[in-house]
Amino acid sequence: MSTGTLAGKTGLVFGVANKRSIAWGIAQAWAAAGAKLIFSYQGERIKDNVEELTGELGQDVPFYPCDVSRDEEITEFFKSVRNHTDRVDFVLHSVAFAPKEALEDQFVTTSREAFRIAHDISAYSLVALAREAEPLMTQGGSIIAMSYYGAAKVIPRYNVMGVAKASLEASTRYLAYDLGKKKIRVNCISAGPVNTLAARGIAGFNQMMKHYTERAPLGRSCTTEELGAMGVFLASDGAASITGQTLYVDGGYEIIGM
Ligand code: NAD
Ligand code: 0WE
């Protein structure tokens, strides 16, 4: 028997692409706290990475494909989950995508299709996953989604992703309202910039990191380990009365007006 805050609990993880992924940081912290985990991966391109990483957690950590833009893959994923467990206690949504061109130019140039894709993958998917997870969360649960400050304030070039994150945070509140009666909590972690695959392609990312070292009260952004610690807290009974919130893990940057 494993011990730890999350011993005897089971979590689902969406959004591991490689060892730098925020989802991997949170998954490692969940596993260290004693949780059993089931992983999803976006597609064949990422399968080998996820196989190797989950292997580090132990012998038979299950992983199944799930492109969150496809209803049938979501259904199939949850079918596979039911072969391993009849109860799920927490879910991590750490998935975002907007077509590259939408993050380069001005927001006003966003095409209908880029707007649709960004919202479908980065926000609607949380609603779809929550709906599938609900019947498995028989003793209540904790659903966590990753957000960014661009949801609340303008970050140049974050563009349609900022609008999609605003939708993600609002969806979190409406889901929290619906699912509260089943003791299912839904929250966002708003992370400061982290050097991951999703961030590295962004022009000016290093400059942004430097800006955090200069302006954030703590003189830095955050680490994936610190995001993991917040993930463990939100999944634990210590957070039993926290729902619908966006919690900033960003070196304090969010409080600064100038
Ligand atoms: P990442 O590239 O490691 O993770 C993004 C994940 O999204 C990948 O695993 C990718 O496979 C998955 N994904 C994209 N489209 C998908 C689809 N159609 N179906 C299933 N999965 C899909 O980068 P990350 O930085 O770890 O990003 C994880 C989350 O954290 C995202 O929601 C991101 O917006 C958020 N976030 C990142 C930062 C940062 O600076 N890196 C800051 C705040 C919030
Ligand atoms: O949420 C994100 C990035 C998510 C993301 C990244 C990409 C790159 C590759 C979504 N879609 C794509 N599409 C691609 O084709 N972050 C919080 C990281 C990020 O991205 C920015 C940032 C920060 C921080 C973009 C502009 C400005 C700041």
XYZ file of C-alpha atoms and ligand atoms in Angstrom, residues 96-100 103 148 155-158 161 165 193 198-199 202 205 208, ligand 2:
47
model
C -4.062 24.168 -25.328
C -3.704 24.886 -29.004
C -4.211 27.759 -31.439
C -2.977 27.791 -35.053
C 0.515 29.283 -35.077
C -0.178 33.939 -32.143
C -2.507 31.948 -18.062
C -0.398 39.958 -23.332
C 0.812 40.998 -26.800
C 0.593 38.076 -29.273
C -1.177 35.739 -26.838
C -5.358 32.048 -26.704
C -8.325 31.032 -21.592
C 5.626 31.403 -18.083
C 4.125 25.125 -26.089
C 6.087 28.190 -24.965
C 6.844 31.785 -29.076
C 9.655 34.096 -24.809
C 9.132 37.555 -21.188
O -0.748 28.774 -23.373
C 0.363 29.007 -23.781
C 0.779 28.579 -25.187
C -0.191 27.623 -25.805
C 0.032 27.411 -27.278
C 1.281 27.341 -27.868
C 1.385 27.105 -29.230
C 2.721 27.077 -29.938
C 2.659 26.238 -31.191
C -1.095 27.261 -28.063
N -1.004 27.040 -29.400
C 0.205 26.949 -29.978
N 0.242 26.732 -31.330
C 1.402 26.432 -31.972
O 1.388 26.245 -33.210
N 1.243 29.686 -22.979
C 0.753 30.233 -21.732
C 2.647 29.954 -23.328
C 2.697 31.304 -23.981
O 2.380 31.456 -25.278
C 2.466 32.809 -25.567
C 2.857 33.504 -24.426
C 3.005 32.533 -23.400
C 3.385 32.763 -21.978
C 2.241 33.487 -26.764
C 2.413 34.865 -26.825
C 2.788 35.547 -25.695
C 3.027 34.892 -24.487
